[in-house]
């Protein structure tokens, strides 16, 4: 059974940093485009960033571009999201997801098959 597990969330002050980690098991990790999404209370789930299978191409939403960095280690079956210069508006539940096929950039949650349970990020002002 495929498992996707996020970790690394927490409470941080504005301007601070966090590194999210996502591990996936029981799937061929290197065959999947991976993405990070977030959902704040009362808002729709939005795409934050995605990365191609080998990691050669990345994409970021305008709201996080220049502050967040997505990366992956296909040997460790692990996805990362380095978040710097955090803002209160970054507060949300962050989800990792895996996609086997779809368009590029892959920023629609409909294109992802496997999801983690999420990790909460809270940025205080």
CSV table of N, CA and C in Angstrom, one decimal:
chain,number,residue,atom,x,y,z
A,1,UNK,N,0.8,-1.2,0.0
A,1,UNK,CA,0.0,0.0,0.0
A,1,UNK,C,0.9,1.2,0.0
A,2,UNK,N,0.6,2.2,-0.9
A,2,UNK,CA,1.4,3.4,-1.0
A,2,UNK,C,1.2,4.2,0.2
A,3,UNK,N,2.3,4.7,0.7
A,3,UNK,CA,2.2,5.7,1.9
A,3,UNK,C,3.1,6.9,1.6
A,4,UNK,N,2.5,8.0,1.8
A,4,UNK,CA,3.1,9.3,1.7
A,4,UNK,C,3.0,10.0,3.0
A,5,UNK,N,4.2,10.4,3.6
A,5,UNK,CA,4.2,11.0,4.9
A,5,UNK,C,5.0,12.3,4.9
A,6,UNK,N,4.4,13.4,5.4
A,6,UNK,CA,5.1,14.6,5.5
A,6,UNK,C,5.5,14.9,7.0
A,7,UNK,N,6.6,15.6,7.1
A,7,UNK,CA,7.0,16.0,8.4
A,7,UNK,C,7.8,17.4,8.3
A,8,UNK,N,8.0,18.0,9.5
A,8,UNK,CA,8.8,19.2,9.5
A,8,UNK,C,8.1,20.5,9.7
A,9,UNK,N,6.8,20.4,9.8
A,9,UNK,CA,6.0,21.6,10.0
A,9,UNK,C,6.2,22.0,11.5
A,10,UNK,N,5.6,23.2,11.8
A,10,UNK,CA,5.7,23.7,13.1
A,10,UNK,C,5.3,25.2,13.2
A,11,UNK,N,5.6,25.8,14.3
A,11,UNK,CA,5.4,27.2,14.6
A,11,UNK,C,6.7,28.0,14.4
A,12,UNK,N,6.6,29.0,13.6
A,12,UNK,CA,7.8,29.8,13.4
A,12,UNK,C,7.4,31.3,13.3
A,13,UNK,N,8.3,32.2,13.7
A,13,UNK,CA,8.1,33.6,13.5
A,13,UNK,C,8.2,34.1,12.1
A,14,UNK,N,7.6,35.1,11.8
A,14,UNK,CA,7.7,35.7,10.4
A,14,UNK,C,9.2,36.0,10.2
A,15,UNK,N,9.6,35.6,9.0
A,15,UNK,CA,11.0,35.8,8.6
A,15,UNK,C,11.9,34.6,8.8
A,16,UNK,N,11.3,33.6,9.5
A,16,UNK,CA,12.0,32.4,9.8
A,16,UNK,C,11.9,31.4,8.7
A,17,UNK,N,12.5,30.2,9.0
A,17,UNK,CA,12.6,29.1,8.0
A,17,UNK,C,12.1,27.8,8.5
A,18,UNK,N,11.6,27.0,7.6
A,18,UNK,CA,11.3,25.6,7.9
A,18,UNK,C,11.7,24.7,6.7
A,19,UNK,N,11.9,23.5,7.0
A,19,UNK,CA,12.2,22.5,5.9
A,19,UNK,C,11.2,21.4,6.1
A,20,UNK,N,10.4,21.2,5.1
A,20,UNK,CA,9.4,20.1,5.1
A,20,UNK,C,10.0,18.9,4.4
A,21,UNK,N,9.7,17.7,4.9
A,21,UNK,CA,10.2,16.5,4.3
A,21,UNK,C,9.0,15.6,4.0
A,22,UNK,N,9.1,14.9,2.9
A,22,UNK,CA,8.0,13.9,2.5
A,22,UNK,C,8.7,12.6,2.0
A,23,UNK,N,8.3,11.6,2.6
A,23,UNK,CA,8.8,10.3,2.2
A,23,UNK,C,7.7,9.4,1.6
A,24,UNK,N,8.0,8.7,0.6
A,24,UNK,CA,7.0,7.9,-0.1
A,24,UNK,C,7.5,6.4,-0.1
A,25,UNK,N,6.6,5.5,0.1
A,25,UNK,CA,6.9,4.1,0.1
A,25,UNK,C,5.9,3.3,-0.7
A,26,UNK,N,6.4,2.2,-1.2
A,26,UNK,CA,5.5,1.3,-2.0
A,26,UNK,C,5.1,1.9,-3.3
A,27,UNK,N,5.9,2.8,-3.9
A,27,UNK,CA,5.8,3.3,-5.2
A,27,UNK,C,7.1,3.5,-5.8
A,28,UNK,N,7.2,3.5,-7.1
A,28,UNK,CA,8.5,3.8,-7.8
A,28,UNK,C,8.7,5.3,-7.8
A,29,UNK,N,9.3,5.8,-6.8
A,29,UNK,CA,9.4,7.3,-6.5
A,29,UNK,C,9.9,8.0,-7.7
A,30,UNK,N,10.9,7.5,-8.3
A,30,UNK,CA,11.5,8.3,-9.5
A,30,UNK,C,10.6,8.3,-10.7
A,31,UNK,N,9.5,7.6,-10.7
A,31,UNK,CA,8.6,7.6,-11.8
A,31,UNK,C,7.5,8.7,-11.7
A,32,UNK,N,7.5,9.4,-10.5
A,32,UNK,CA,6.5,10.3,-10.2
A,32,UNK,C,7.0,11.8,-10.2
A,33,UNK,N,6.2,12.6,-10.9
A,33,UNK,CA,6.3,14.1,-10.6
A,33,UNK,C,5.8,14.3,-9.2
A,34,UNK,N,6.4,15.1,-8.4
A,34,UNK,CA,6.0,15.4,-7.0
A,34,UNK,C,5.7,16.8,-6.8
A,35,UNK,N,4.7,17.1,-6.0
A,35,UNK,CA,4.3,18.4,-5.7
A,35,UNK,C,4.0,18.7,-4.2
A,36,UNK,N,4.1,20.0,-3.9
A,36,UNK,CA,3.6,20.4,-2.6
A,36,UNK,C,2.4,21.3,-2.8
A,37,UNK,N,1.4,21.1,-1.9
A,37,UNK,CA,0.2,21.9,-1.9
A,37,UNK,C,0.0,22.4,-0.5
A,38,UNK,N,-0.9,23.4,-0.4
A,38,UNK,CA,-1.2,23.9,0.9
A,38,UNK,C,-2.7,24.3,1.0
A,39,UNK,N,-3.2,24.2,2.2
A,39,UNK,CA,-4.6,24.6,2.3
A,39,UNK,C,-4.8,25.3,3.7
A,40,UNK,N,-5.2,26.6,3.6
A,40,UNK,CA,-5.5,27.4,4.8
A,40,UNK,C,-7.0,27.2,5.1
A,41,UNK,N,-7.4,27.4,6.4
A,41,UNK,CA,-8.8,27.3,6.8
A,41,UNK,C,-9.7,28.2,5.9
A,42,UNK,N,-10.7,27.6,5.4
A,42,UNK,CA,-11.7,28.4,4.6
A,42,UNK,C,-11.2,28.6,3.2
A,43,UNK,N,-10.1,28.1,2.8
A,43,UNK,CA,-9.6,28.4,1.4
A,43,UNK,C,-9.4,27.1,0.7
A,44,UNK,N,-9.3,27.2,-0.6
A,44,UNK,CA,-9.1,26.0,-1.5
A,44,UNK,C,-7.7,25.5,-1.4
A,45,UNK,N,-7.5,24.3,-1.7
A,45,UNK,CA,-6.1,23.8,-1.7
A,45,UNK,C,-5.4,24.4,-2.9
A,46,UNK,N,-4.2,24.9,-2.8
A,46,UNK,CA,-3.4,25.5,-3.8
A,46,UNK,C,-2.1,24.9,-4.0
A,47,UNK,N,-1.7,24.8,-5.3
A,47,UNK,CA,-0.3,24.3,-5.6
A,47,UNK,C,0.7,25.3,-5.2
A,48,UNK,N,1.8,24.8,-4.5
A,48,UNK,CA,2.9,25.6,-4.1
A,48,UNK,C,4.1,25.4,-5.0
A,49,UNK,N,4.4,24.2,-5.3
A,49,UNK,CA,5.6,23.9,-6.1
A,49,UNK,C,5.5,22.5,-6.6
A,50,UNK,N,6.2,22.2,-7.7
A,50,UNK,CA,6.3,20.9,-8.2
A,50,UNK,C,7.6,20.6,-8.9
A,51,UNK,N,8.0,19.4,-9.0
A,51,UNK,CA,9.3,19.0,-9.5
A,51,UNK,C,9.2,17.8,-10.4
A,52,UNK,N,9.9,17.8,-11.5
A,52,UNK,CA,9.9,16.6,-12.4
A,52,UNK,C,10.5,15.4,-11.8
A,53,UNK,N,10.4,14.3,-12.5
A,53,UNK,CA,10.8,13.0,-11.9
A,53,UNK,C,12.3,13.0,-11.6
A,54,UNK,N,13.1,13.5,-12.4
A,54,UNK,CA,14.6,13.5,-12.2
A,54,UNK,C,15.0,14.7,-11.3
A,55,UNK,N,14.1,15.7,-11.3
A,55,UNK,CA,14.4,16.8,-10.5
A,55,UNK,C,15.0,18.0,-11.3
A,56,UNK,N,15.1,17.8,-12.6
A,56,UNK,CA,15.7,18.8,-13.4
A,56,UNK,C,14.9,20.1,-13.6
A,57,UNK,N,13.6,20.0,-13.4
A,57,UNK,CA,12.8,21.2,-13.7
A,57,UNK,C,11.9,21.4,-12.5
A,58,UNK,N,11.7,22.6,-12.0
A,58,UNK,CA,10.9,22.9,-10.9
A,58,UNK,C,10.0,24.1,-11.3
A,59,UNK,N,8.9,24.2,-10.5
A,59,UNK,CA,8.0,25.3,-10.7
A,59,UNK,C,7.4,25.8,-9.4
A,60,UNK,N,7.2,27.1,-9.3
A,60,UNK,CA,6.7,27.7,-8.0
A,60,UNK,C,5.5,28.6,-8.3
A,61,UNK,N,4.6,28.6,-7.4
A,61,UNK,CA,3.6,29.6,-7.5
A,61,UNK,C,4.2,31.0,-7.2
A,62,UNK,N,3.5,32.0,-7.7
A,62,UNK,CA,4.1,33.4,-7.6
A,62,UNK,C,4.2,33.8,-6.1
A,63,UNK,N,3.4,33.2,-5.3
A,63,UNK,CA,3.4,33.6,-3.9
A,63,UNK,C,4.6,33.1,-3.1
A,64,UNK,N,5.3,32.1,-3.6
A,64,UNK,CA,6.4,31.6,-2.9
A,64,UNK,C,7.7,31.7,-3.7
A,65,UNK,N,7.6,32.1,-4.9
A,65,UNK,CA,8.8,32.1,-5.8
A,65,UNK,C,9.9,33.0,-5.1
A,66,UNK,N,11.1,32.5,-5.1
A,66,UNK,CA,12.2,33.3,-4.5
A,66,UNK,C,12.4,33.0,-3.0
A,67,UNK,N,11.4,32.4,-2.4
A,67,UNK,CA,11.5,32.1,-1.0
A,67,UNK,C,11.5,30.6,-0.7
A,68,UNK,N,10.9,29.8,-1.5
A,68,UNK,CA,10.8,28.4,-1.3
A,68,UNK,C,11.6,27.6,-2.3
A,69,UNK,N,12.2,26.5,-1.9
A,69,UNK,CA,12.9,25.7,-2.8
A,69,UNK,C,12.5,24.2,-2.7
A,70,UNK,N,12.1,23.6,-3.8
A,70,UNK,CA,11.7,22.2,-3.8
A,70,UNK,C,12.9,21.4,-4.3
A,71,UNK,N,13.1,20.2,-3.8
A,71,UNK,CA,14.1,19.3,-4.2
A,71,UNK,C,13.7,17.9,-3.9
A,72,UNK,N,14.4,16.9,-4.5
A,72,UNK,CA,14.1,15.5,-4.2
A,72,UNK,C,15.4,14.7,-4.2
A,73,UNK,N,15.3,13.6,-3.5
A,73,UNK,CA,16.4,12.6,-3.5
A,73,UNK,C,15.7,11.3,-3.9
A,74,UNK,N,15.9,10.8,-5.1
A,74,UNK,CA,15.3,9.6,-5.6
A,74,UNK,C,15.9,8.3,-5.0
A,75,UNK,N,17.1,8.4,-4.4
A,75,UNK,CA,17.6,7.3,-3.7
A,75,UNK,C,16.9,7.1,-2.4
A,76,UNK,N,16.6,8.2,-1.7
A,76,UNK,CA,16.0,8.1,-0.4
A,76,UNK,C,14.5,8.1,-0.5
A,77,UNK,N,13.9,8.2,-1.7
A,77,UNK,CA,12.5,8.4,-1.9
A,77,UNK,C,11.9,9.5,-1.1
A,78,UNK,N,12.6,10.6,-1.2
A,78,UNK,CA,12.2,11.8,-0.3
A,78,UNK,C,12.1,13.1,-1.1
A,79,UNK,N,11.1,13.8,-0.7
A,79,UNK,CA,10.9,15.2,-1.3
A,79,UNK,C,11.1,16.2,-0.2
A,80,UNK,N,11.6,17.4,-0.6
A,80,UNK,CA,11.9,18.4,0.4
A,80,UNK,C,11.2,19.7,-0.1
A,81,UNK,N,10.9,20.6,0.9
A,81,UNK,CA,10.5,21.9,0.6
A,81,UNK,C,11.2,22.8,1.6
A,82,UNK,N,12.2,23.6,1.2
A,82,UNK,CA,12.9,24.5,2.0
A,82,UNK,C,12.1,25.9,1.9
A,83,UNK,N,11.7,26.3,3.1
A,83,UNK,CA,10.8,27.5,3.1
A,83,UNK,C,11.6,28.6,3.9
A,84,UNK,N,12.0,29.7,3.3
A,84,UNK,CA,12.6,30.8,3.9
A,84,UNK,C,11.8,32.0,3.9
A,85,UNK,N,12.2,33.0,4.7
A,85,UNK,CA,11.4,34.3,4.7
A,85,UNK,C,9.9,34.1,4.9
A,86,UNK,N,9.6,33.2,5.8
A,86,UNK,CA,8.2,32.9,5.9
A,86,UNK,C,7.3,34.1,6.3
A,87,UNK,N,6.1,34.1,5.9
A,87,UNK,CA,5.1,35.1,6.1
A,87,UNK,C,3.9,34.6,6.8
A,88,UNK,N,3.2,35.4,7.5
A,88,UNK,CA,1.9,34.8,8.2
A,88,UNK,C,1.0,34.2,7.2
A,89,UNK,N,1.0,34.8,5.9
A,89,UNK,CA,0.1,34.2,4.9
A,89,UNK,C,0.5,32.9,4.4
A,90,UNK,N,1.7,32.4,4.8
A,90,UNK,CA,2.1,31.0,4.5
A,90,UNK,C,1.5,30.0,5.4
A,91,UNK,N,0.8,30.4,6.5
A,91,UNK,CA,0.2,29.5,7.4
A,91,UNK,C,-0.9,28.7,6.7
A,92,UNK,N,-0.7,27.4,6.8
A,92,UNK,CA,-1.6,26.4,6.2
A,92,UNK,C,-1.2,25.0,6.5
A,93,UNK,N,-2.0,24.0,6.1
A,93,UNK,CA,-1.6,22.6,6.2
A,93,UNK,C,-0.9,22.4,4.8
A,94,UNK,N,0.3,21.8,4.9
A,94,UNK,CA,1.0,21.5,3.7
A,94,UNK,C,1.0,20.0,3.4
A,95,UNK,N,0.7,19.7,2.1
A,95,UNK,CA,0.6,18.4,1.7
A,95,UNK,C,1.6,18.1,0.6
A,96,UNK,N,2.1,16.8,0.6
A,96,UNK,CA,2.9,16.3,-0.4
A,96,UNK,C,2.1,15.4,-1.3
A,97,UNK,N,2.3,15.4,-2.6
A,97,UNK,CA,1.5,14.5,-3.5
A,97,UNK,C,2.4,14.0,-4.6
A,98,UNK,N,1.9,12.8,-5.2
A,98,UNK,CA,2.7,12.2,-6.3
A,98,UNK,C,1.7,12.1,-7.5
A,99,UNK,N,2.3,12.3,-8.7
A,99,UNK,CA,1.6,12.3,-9.9
A,99,UNK,C,2.3,11.5,-11.0
A,100,UNK,N,1.6,10.6,-11.6
A,100,UNK,CA,2.2,9.8,-12.6
A,100,UNK,C,2.2,10.4,-14.0
A,101,UNK,N,1.1,11.2,-14.3
A,101,UNK,CA,1.0,11.8,-15.6
A,101,UNK,C,0.1,13.0,-15.5
A,102,UNK,N,0.3,13.9,-16.5
A,102,UNK,CA,-0.4,15.1,-16.5
A,102,UNK,C,0.3,16.2,-17.2
A,103,UNK,N,-0.2,17.4,-17.1
A,103,UNK,CA,0.4,18.6,-17.8
A,103,UNK,C,1.6,19.1,-17.0
A,104,UNK,N,2.3,20.1,-17.6
A,104,UNK,CA,3.3,20.8,-16.9
A,104,UNK,C,3.1,22.3,-17.0
A,105,UNK,N,3.3,23.1,-16.0
A,105,UNK,CA,3.5,22.7,-14.6
A,105,UNK,C,2.3,22.0,-14.0
A,106,UNK,N,2.6,21.0,-13.1
A,106,UNK,CA,1.6,20.2,-12.6
A,106,UNK,C,1.1,20.8,-11.2
A,107,UNK,N,0.3,21.8,-11.3
A,107,UNK,CA,-0.1,22.5,-10.1
A,107,UNK,C,-1.6,22.3,-9.7
A,108,UNK,N,-2.2,21.4,-10.4
A,108,UNK,CA,-3.6,21.1,-10.1
A,108,UNK,C,-3.7,19.8,-9.3
A,109,UNK,N,-4.5,19.9,-8.2
A,109,UNK,CA,-4.5,18.7,-7.3
A,109,UNK,C,-5.2,17.6,-8.0
A,110,UNK,N,-6.0,17.8,-9.0
A,110,UNK,CA,-6.7,16.8,-9.8
A,110,UNK,C,-5.7,15.8,-10.5
A,111,UNK,N,-4.5,16.3,-10.7
A,111,UNK,CA,-3.5,15.5,-11.5
A,111,UNK,C,-2.7,14.6,-10.5
A,112,UNK,N,-2.9,14.6,-9.3
A,112,UNK,CA,-2.1,13.9,-8.3
A,112,UNK,C,-2.9,12.7,-7.7
A,113,UNK,N,-2.3,11.5,-7.7
A,113,UNK,CA,-2.9,10.3,-7.3
A,113,UNK,C,-2.8,10.0,-5.8
A,114,UNK,N,-1.6,10.3,-5.3
A,114,UNK,CA,-1.3,9.9,-3.9
A,114,UNK,C,-1.0,11.1,-3.0
A,115,UNK,N,-1.5,11.1,-1.9
A,115,UNK,CA,-1.4,12.3,-1.0
A,115,UNK,C,-1.0,11.8,0.4
A,116,UNK,N,-0.3,12.7,1.1
A,116,UNK,CA,0.0,12.5,2.5
A,116,UNK,C,-1.1,13.1,3.4
A,117,UNK,N,-0.9,13.0,4.7
A,117,UNK,CA,-1.9,13.5,5.6
A,117,UNK,C,-1.7,15.0,5.9
A,118,UNK,N,-0.6,15.5,5.6
A,118,UNK,CA,-0.3,16.9,5.8
A,118,UNK,C,0.5,17.2,7.0
A,119,UNK,N,1.2,18.4,7.0
A,119,UNK,CA,1.9,18.8,8.2
A,119,UNK,C,1.6,20.3,8.3
A,120,UNK,N,1.3,20.7,9.5
A,120,UNK,CA,0.8,22.1,9.8
A,120,UNK,C,2.0,23.1,9.9
A,121,UNK,N,1.9,24.2,9.1
A,121,UNK,CA,2.9,25.3,9.2
A,121,UNK,C,2.1,26.5,9.7
A,122,UNK,N,2.6,27.1,10.8
A,122,UNK,CA,2.0,28.3,11.4
A,122,UNK,C,3.1,29.3,11.5
A,123,UNK,N,2.9,30.5,10.9
A,123,UNK,CA,3.8,31.6,10.9
A,123,UNK,C,3.2,32.7,11.7
A,124,UNK,N,3.8,33.1,12.8
A,124,UNK,CA,3.3,34.2,13.6
A,124,UNK,C,3.9,35.5,13.2
A,125,UNK,N,3.1,36.6,13.4
A,125,UNK,CA,3.6,37.9,13.0
A,125,UNK,C,4.4,38.6,14.2
